[in-house]
Coordinates of C-alpha atoms and ligand atoms in Angstrom, one line a residue:
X1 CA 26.6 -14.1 -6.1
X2 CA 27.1 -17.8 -7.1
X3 CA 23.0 -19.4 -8.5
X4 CA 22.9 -21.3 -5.3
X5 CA 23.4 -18.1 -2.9
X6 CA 20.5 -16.4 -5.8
X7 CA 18.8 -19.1 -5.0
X8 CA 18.8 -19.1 -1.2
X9 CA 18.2 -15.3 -1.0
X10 CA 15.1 -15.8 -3.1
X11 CA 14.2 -18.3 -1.0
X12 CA 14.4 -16.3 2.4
X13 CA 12.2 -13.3 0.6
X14 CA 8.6 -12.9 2.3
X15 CA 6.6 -10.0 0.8
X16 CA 4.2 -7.8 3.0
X17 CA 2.2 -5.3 2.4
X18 CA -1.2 -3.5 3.2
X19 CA -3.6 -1.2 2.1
X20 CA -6.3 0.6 4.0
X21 CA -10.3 -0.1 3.7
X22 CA -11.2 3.5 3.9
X23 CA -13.4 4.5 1.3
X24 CA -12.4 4.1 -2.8
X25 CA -9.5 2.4 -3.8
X26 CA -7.4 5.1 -6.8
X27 CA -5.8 5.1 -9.3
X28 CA -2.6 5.7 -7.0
X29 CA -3.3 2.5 -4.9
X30 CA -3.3 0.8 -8.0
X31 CA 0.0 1.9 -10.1
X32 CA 2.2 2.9 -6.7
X33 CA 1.1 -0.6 -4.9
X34 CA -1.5 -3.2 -6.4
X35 CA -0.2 -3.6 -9.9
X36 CA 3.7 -4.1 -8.2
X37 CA 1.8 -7.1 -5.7
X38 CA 0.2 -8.8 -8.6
X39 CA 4.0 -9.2 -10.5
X40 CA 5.7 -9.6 -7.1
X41 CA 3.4 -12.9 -6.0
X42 CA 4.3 -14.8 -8.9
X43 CA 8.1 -14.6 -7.7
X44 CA 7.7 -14.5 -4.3
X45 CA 5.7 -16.0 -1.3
X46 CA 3.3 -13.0 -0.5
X47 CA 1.0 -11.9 1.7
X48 CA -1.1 -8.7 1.3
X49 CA -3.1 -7.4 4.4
X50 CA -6.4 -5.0 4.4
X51 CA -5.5 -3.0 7.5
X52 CA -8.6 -2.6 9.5
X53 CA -6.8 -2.0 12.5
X54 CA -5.2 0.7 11.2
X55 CA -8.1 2.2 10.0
X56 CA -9.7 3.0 13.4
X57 CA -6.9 5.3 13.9
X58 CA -9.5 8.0 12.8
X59 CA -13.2 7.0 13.2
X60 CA -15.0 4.7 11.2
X61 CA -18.6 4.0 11.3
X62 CA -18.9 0.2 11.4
X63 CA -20.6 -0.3 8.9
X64 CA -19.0 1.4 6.4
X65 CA -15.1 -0.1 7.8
X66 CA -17.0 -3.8 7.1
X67 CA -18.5 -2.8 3.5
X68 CA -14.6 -1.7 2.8
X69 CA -12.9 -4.1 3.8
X70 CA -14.8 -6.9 1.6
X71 CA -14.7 -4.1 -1.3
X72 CA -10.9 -3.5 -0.8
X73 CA -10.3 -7.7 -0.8
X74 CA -12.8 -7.7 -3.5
X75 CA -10.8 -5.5 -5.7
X76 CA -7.5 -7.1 -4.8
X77 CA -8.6 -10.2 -6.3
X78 CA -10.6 -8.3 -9.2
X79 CA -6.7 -6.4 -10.1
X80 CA -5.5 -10.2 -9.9
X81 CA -4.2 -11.4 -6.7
X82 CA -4.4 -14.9 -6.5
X83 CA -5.9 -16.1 -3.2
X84 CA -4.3 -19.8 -3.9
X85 CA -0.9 -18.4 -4.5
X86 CA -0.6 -15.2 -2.1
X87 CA -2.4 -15.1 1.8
X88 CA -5.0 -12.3 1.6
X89 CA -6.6 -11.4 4.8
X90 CA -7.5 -8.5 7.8
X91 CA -5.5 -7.8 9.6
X92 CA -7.5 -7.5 13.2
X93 CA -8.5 -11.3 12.4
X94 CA -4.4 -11.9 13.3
X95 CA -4.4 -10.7 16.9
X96 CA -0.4 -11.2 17.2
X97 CA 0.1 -7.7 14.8
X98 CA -1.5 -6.1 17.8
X99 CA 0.5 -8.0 20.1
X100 CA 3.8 -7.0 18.7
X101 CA 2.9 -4.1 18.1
X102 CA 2.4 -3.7 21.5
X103 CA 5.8 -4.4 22.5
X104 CA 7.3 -2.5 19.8
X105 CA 5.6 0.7 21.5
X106 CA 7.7 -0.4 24.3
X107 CA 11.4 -0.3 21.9
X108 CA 9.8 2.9 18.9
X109 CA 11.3 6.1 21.0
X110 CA 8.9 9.3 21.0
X111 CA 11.6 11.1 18.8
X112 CA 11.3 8.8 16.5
X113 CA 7.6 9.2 16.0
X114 CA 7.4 12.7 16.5
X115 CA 9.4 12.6 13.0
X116 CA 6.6 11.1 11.1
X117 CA 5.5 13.6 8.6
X118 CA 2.3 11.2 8.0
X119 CA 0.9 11.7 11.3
X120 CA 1.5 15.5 11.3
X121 CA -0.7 15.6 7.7
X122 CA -3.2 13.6 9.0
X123 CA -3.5 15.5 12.6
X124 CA -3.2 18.6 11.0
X125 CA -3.6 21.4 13.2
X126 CA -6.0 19.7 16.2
X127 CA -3.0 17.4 17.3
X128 CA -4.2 17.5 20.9
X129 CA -7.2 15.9 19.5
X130 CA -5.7 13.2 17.3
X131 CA -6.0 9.5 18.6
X132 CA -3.3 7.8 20.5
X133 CA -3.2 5.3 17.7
X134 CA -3.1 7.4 14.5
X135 CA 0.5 8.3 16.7
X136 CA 1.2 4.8 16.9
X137 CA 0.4 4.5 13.4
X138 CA 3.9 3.4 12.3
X139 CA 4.8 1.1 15.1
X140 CA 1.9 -1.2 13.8
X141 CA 2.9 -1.0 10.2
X142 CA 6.6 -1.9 11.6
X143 CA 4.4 -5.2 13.4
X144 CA 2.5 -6.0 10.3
X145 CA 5.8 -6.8 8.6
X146 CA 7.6 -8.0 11.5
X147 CA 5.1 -10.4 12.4
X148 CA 6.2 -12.2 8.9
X149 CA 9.9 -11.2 9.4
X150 CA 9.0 -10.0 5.8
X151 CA 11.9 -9.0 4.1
X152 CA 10.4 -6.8 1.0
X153 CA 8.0 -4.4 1.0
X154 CA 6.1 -3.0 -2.1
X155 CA 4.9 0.1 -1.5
X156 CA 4.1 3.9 -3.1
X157 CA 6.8 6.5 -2.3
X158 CA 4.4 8.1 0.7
X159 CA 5.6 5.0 3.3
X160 CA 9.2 5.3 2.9
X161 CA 9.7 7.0 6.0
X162 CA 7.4 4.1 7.6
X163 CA 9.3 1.7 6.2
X164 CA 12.9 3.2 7.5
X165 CA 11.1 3.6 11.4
X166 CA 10.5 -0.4 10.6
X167 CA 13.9 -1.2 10.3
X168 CA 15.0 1.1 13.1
X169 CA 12.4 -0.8 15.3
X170 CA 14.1 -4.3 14.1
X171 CA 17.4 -2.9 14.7
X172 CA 16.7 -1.7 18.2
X173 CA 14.8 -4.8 19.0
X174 CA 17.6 -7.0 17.8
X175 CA 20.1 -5.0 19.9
X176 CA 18.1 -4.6 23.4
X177 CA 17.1 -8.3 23.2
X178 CA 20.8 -9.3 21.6
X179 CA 19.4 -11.3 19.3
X180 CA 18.8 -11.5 15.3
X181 CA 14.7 -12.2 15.2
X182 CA 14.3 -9.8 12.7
X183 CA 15.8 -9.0 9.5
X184 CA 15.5 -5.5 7.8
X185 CA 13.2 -5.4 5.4
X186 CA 13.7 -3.3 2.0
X187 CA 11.6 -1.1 0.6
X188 CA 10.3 -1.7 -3.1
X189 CA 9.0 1.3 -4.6
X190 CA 9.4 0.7 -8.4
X191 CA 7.1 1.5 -11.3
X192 CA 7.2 5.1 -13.1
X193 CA 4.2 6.4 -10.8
X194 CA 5.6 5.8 -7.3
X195 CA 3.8 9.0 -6.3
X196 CA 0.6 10.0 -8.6
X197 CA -0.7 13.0 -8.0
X198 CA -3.8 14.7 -7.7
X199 CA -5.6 15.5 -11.1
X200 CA -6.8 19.1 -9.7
X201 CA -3.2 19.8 -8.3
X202 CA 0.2 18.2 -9.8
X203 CA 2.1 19.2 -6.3
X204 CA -0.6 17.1 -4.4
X205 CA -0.7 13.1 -3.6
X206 CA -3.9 11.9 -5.3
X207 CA -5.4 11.0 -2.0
X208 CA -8.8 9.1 -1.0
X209 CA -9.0 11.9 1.5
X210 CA -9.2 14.9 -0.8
X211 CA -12.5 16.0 -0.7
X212 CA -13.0 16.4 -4.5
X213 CA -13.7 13.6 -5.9
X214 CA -12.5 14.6 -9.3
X215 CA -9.1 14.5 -7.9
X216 CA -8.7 11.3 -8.7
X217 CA -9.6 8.2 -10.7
X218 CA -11.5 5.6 -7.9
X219 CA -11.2 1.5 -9.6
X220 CA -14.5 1.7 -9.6
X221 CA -15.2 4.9 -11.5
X222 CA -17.2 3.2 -14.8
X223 CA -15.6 4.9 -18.5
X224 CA -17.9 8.0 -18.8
X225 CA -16.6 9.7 -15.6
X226 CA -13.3 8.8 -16.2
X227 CA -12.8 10.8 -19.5
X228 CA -14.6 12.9 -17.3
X229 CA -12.4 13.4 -14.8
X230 CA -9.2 13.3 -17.4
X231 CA -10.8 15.4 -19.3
X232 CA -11.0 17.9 -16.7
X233 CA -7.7 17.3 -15.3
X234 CA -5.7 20.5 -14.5
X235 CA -2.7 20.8 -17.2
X236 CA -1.0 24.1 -18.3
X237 CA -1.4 25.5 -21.6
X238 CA 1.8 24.4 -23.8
X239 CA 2.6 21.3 -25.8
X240 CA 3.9 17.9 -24.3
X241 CA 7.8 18.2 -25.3
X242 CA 9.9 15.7 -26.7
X243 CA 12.3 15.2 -24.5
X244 CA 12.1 14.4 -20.3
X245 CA 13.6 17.8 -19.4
X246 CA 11.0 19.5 -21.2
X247 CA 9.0 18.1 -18.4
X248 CA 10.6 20.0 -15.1
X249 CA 8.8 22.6 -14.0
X250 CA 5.4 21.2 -15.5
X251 CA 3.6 18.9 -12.6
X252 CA 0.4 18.1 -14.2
X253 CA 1.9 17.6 -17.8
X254 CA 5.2 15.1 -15.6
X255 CA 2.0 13.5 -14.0
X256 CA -0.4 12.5 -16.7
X257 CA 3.1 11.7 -18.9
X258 CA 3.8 8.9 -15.8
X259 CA 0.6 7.9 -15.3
X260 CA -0.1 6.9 -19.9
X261 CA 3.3 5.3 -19.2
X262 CA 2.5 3.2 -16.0
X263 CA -0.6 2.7 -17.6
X264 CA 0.8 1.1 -20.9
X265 CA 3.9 -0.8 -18.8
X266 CA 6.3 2.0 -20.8
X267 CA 9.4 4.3 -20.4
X268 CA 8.2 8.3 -20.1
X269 CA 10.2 8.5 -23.2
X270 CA 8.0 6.2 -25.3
X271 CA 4.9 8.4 -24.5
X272 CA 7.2 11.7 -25.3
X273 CA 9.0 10.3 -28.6
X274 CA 4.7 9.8 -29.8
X275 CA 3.1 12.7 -28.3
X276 CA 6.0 15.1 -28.2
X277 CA 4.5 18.5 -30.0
X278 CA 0.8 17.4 -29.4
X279 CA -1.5 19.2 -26.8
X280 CA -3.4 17.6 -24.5
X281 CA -6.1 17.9 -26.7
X282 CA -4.6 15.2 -28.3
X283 CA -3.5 13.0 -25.2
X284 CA -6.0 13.5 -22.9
X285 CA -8.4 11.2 -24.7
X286 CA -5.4 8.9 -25.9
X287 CA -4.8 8.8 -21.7
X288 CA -8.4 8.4 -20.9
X289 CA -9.4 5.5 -23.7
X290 CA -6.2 3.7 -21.9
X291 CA -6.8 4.4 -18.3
X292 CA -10.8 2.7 -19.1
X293 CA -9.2 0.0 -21.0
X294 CA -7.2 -1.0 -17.7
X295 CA -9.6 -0.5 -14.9
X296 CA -13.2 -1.2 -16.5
X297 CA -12.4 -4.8 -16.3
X298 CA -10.9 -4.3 -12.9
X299 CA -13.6 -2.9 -11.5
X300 CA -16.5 -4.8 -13.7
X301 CA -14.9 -7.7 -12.0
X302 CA -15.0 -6.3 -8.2
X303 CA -18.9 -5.8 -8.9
X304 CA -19.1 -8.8 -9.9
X305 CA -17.4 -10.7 -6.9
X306 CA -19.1 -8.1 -4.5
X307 CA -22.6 -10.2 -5.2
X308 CA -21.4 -13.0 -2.9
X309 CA -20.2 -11.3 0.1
X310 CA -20.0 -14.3 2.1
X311 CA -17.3 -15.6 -1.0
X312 CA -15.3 -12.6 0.1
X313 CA -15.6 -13.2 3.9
X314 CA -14.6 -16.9 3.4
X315 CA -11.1 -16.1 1.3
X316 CA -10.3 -13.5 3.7
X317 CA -11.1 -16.0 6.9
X318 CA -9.1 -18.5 4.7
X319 CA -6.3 -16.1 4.9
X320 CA -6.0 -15.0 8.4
X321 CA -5.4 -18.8 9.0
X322 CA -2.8 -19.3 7.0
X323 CA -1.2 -15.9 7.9
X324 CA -2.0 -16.5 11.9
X325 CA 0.0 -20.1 11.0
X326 CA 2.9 -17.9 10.1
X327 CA 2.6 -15.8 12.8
X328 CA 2.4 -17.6 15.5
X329 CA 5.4 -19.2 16.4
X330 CA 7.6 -15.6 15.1
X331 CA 5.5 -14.3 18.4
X332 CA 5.9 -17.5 20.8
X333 CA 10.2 -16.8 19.9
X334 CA 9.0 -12.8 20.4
X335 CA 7.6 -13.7 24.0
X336 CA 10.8 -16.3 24.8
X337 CA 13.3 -13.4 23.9
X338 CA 11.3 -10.6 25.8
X339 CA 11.0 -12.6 28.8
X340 CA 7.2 -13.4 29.2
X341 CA 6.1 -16.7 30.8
X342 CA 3.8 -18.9 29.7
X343 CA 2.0 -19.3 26.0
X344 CA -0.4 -17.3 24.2
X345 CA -3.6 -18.6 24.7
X346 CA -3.9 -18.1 20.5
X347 CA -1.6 -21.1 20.0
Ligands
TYM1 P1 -2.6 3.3 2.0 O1 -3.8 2.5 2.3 O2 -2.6 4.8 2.2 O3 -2.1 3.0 0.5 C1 -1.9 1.7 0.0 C2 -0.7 1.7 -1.0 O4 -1.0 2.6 -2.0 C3 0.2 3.5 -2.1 N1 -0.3 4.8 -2.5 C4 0.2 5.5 -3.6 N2 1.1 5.2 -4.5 C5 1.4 6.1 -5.4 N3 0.7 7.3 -5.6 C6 -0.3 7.6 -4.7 N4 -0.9 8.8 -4.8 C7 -0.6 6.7 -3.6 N5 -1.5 6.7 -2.6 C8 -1.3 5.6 -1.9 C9 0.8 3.5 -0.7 O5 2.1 3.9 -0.7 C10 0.6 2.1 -0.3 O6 1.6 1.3 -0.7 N6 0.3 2.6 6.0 C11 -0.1 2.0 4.7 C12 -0.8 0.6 4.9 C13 0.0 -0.4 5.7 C14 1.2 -1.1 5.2 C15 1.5 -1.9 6.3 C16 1.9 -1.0 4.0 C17 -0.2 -0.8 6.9 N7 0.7 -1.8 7.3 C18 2.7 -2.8 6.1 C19 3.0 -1.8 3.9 C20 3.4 -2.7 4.9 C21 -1.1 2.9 4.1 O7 -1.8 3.7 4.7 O8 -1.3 2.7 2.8

């Protein structure tokens, strides 16, 4: 590629990406997602959604849904999204992600969906029971970053497969409609904790649904319960090795190892070549004084903004304008290609 073409092709790149206000933001948020947003806005023109539509897809009592989504903005901001240089907003304050998505139900085929392995964890065995929308799931996600015509996504390993039924969605659409509207947007799942995993059980995605809360490290745990919580992390009895293939076959030990590394912006092999031959009687407190060092400051800082609520509701109203500006006249060429008369009465 010649510097112009770089140049162009830097030019054309949107960023989307969301996170869900339910419950405590993890260390798994943080290092698979949030930390990859803060780098990615400085290059890029970003924009980072708290999906509250998404949310309802199981129940949420309305309360709690508002008091996460201004905690969730809060700690975006607190980790060091800047609200002058990326658009932070909710997403249900943008009605065309609904609107699309809408039409996108209309081009996502059932087999397509039925492939989801999200929505068969999350209905688990009462499927009959599960909402309409928590099946839809994807077909929104694939509108959020439509909406944008984003063309990178940052995201932890677990949305891969949403993000491949997004560009199947945009390649359908562009082929029923004959048309290019959309572009396919890439995946960015970089970092060395793409997938952290649950600090009671190294096969399991540290999750704000598990229901033990020592599963995982929350942003706002404060330092004592998260040496706690490392120090009780599940880990087998052996020494950490020196090399990476010392590592297979050893989930918890491969897990904290990614996590010190993420942690201290690292290679695996830096944390091996100094704690190679140690136990974890040696690391874990070397892997806790970090992890504090890193997200006491985050979440001291959340606290902090969370004692002017209104401050939070005003950046996130801020946001939905500026995103709804983008928006807007993607869907108005959306409604043109699909054939619907008239405007939106949003315009
Ligand atoms: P959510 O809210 O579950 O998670 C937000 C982000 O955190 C990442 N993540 C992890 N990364 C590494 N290890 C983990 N244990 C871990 N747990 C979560 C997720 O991969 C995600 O990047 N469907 C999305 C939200 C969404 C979205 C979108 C994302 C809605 N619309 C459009 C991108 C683009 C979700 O439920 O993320």
């Amino acid at each position: 590629m010649t510097d112009s073409t770089v140049q162009k092709s830097v030019e054309k790149s949107r960023i989307f990406s969301g996170i869900q206000p339910t419950g405590n933001l993890h260390l798994g948020n943080y290092l698979g997602a949030i930390r990859n947003w803060v780098s990615l806005q400085h290059e890029f023109e970003s924009i980072y959604c708290v999906v509250d539509l998404h949310a309802i897809t199981v129940h949420q009592n309305p309360g709690d849904l508002r008091k996460s989504t201004r905690e969730v903005a809060a700690s975006l901001i607190a980790a060091g999204i800047s609200t002058d240089r990326s658009i932070l907003f909710n997403q249900s304050c943008v009605p065309q992600h609904a609107e699309l998505a809408w039409i996108f139900n209309c081009v996502a085929r059932l087999g397509w969906l039925n492939r989801m392995t999200q929505f068969k964890e999350k209905a688990g065995k009462n499927r009959e029971n599960a909402s309409v929308g928590l099946y839809a799931y994807p077909t929104l996600m694939a509108a959020d970053i439509l909406a944008y015509r984003a063309t990178h996504v940052p995201v932890g390993e677990d949305q891969k497969q949403h993000l491949e039924l997004t560009r199947d969605i945009a390649q359908a659409f562009n082929s029923i409609f004959e048309c290019e509207v959309f572009p396919l947007p890439e995946p960015q799942i970089f970092g060395s904790a793409t997938r952290v995993m649950s600090l009671r059980d190294g096969s399991a995605k540290m999750s704000k649904s598990d229901i033990s809360d020592n599963s995982r490290i929350n942003m706002t745990d404060n330092a004592d319960l998260i040496m706690q919580k490392i120090r009780k992390a599940k880990t087998d009895p052996d020494a950490l090795p020196s090399e990476v293939a010392g590592l297979v076959g050893r989930p918890e030990a491969s897990n904290l190892v990614a996590i010190y590394a993420a942690l201290a912006d690292c290679r695996i092999e830096d944390v091996l070549a100094e704690f190679g031959g140690r136990g974890f009687g040696d690391f874990k407190p070397a892997l806790g004084d970090l992890a504090v060092s890193k997200l006491s400051p985050i979440g001291d800082e959340m606290r902090r903004l969370l004692k002017n609520p209104a401050d939070i509701d005003a950046i996130l109203a801020d946001g939905a304008e500026r995103a709804a500006a983008i928006t807007r006249p993607i869907l108005a060429e959306v409604r043109d290609v699909v054939g619907f008369l008239g405007a939106s009465t949003d315009l």
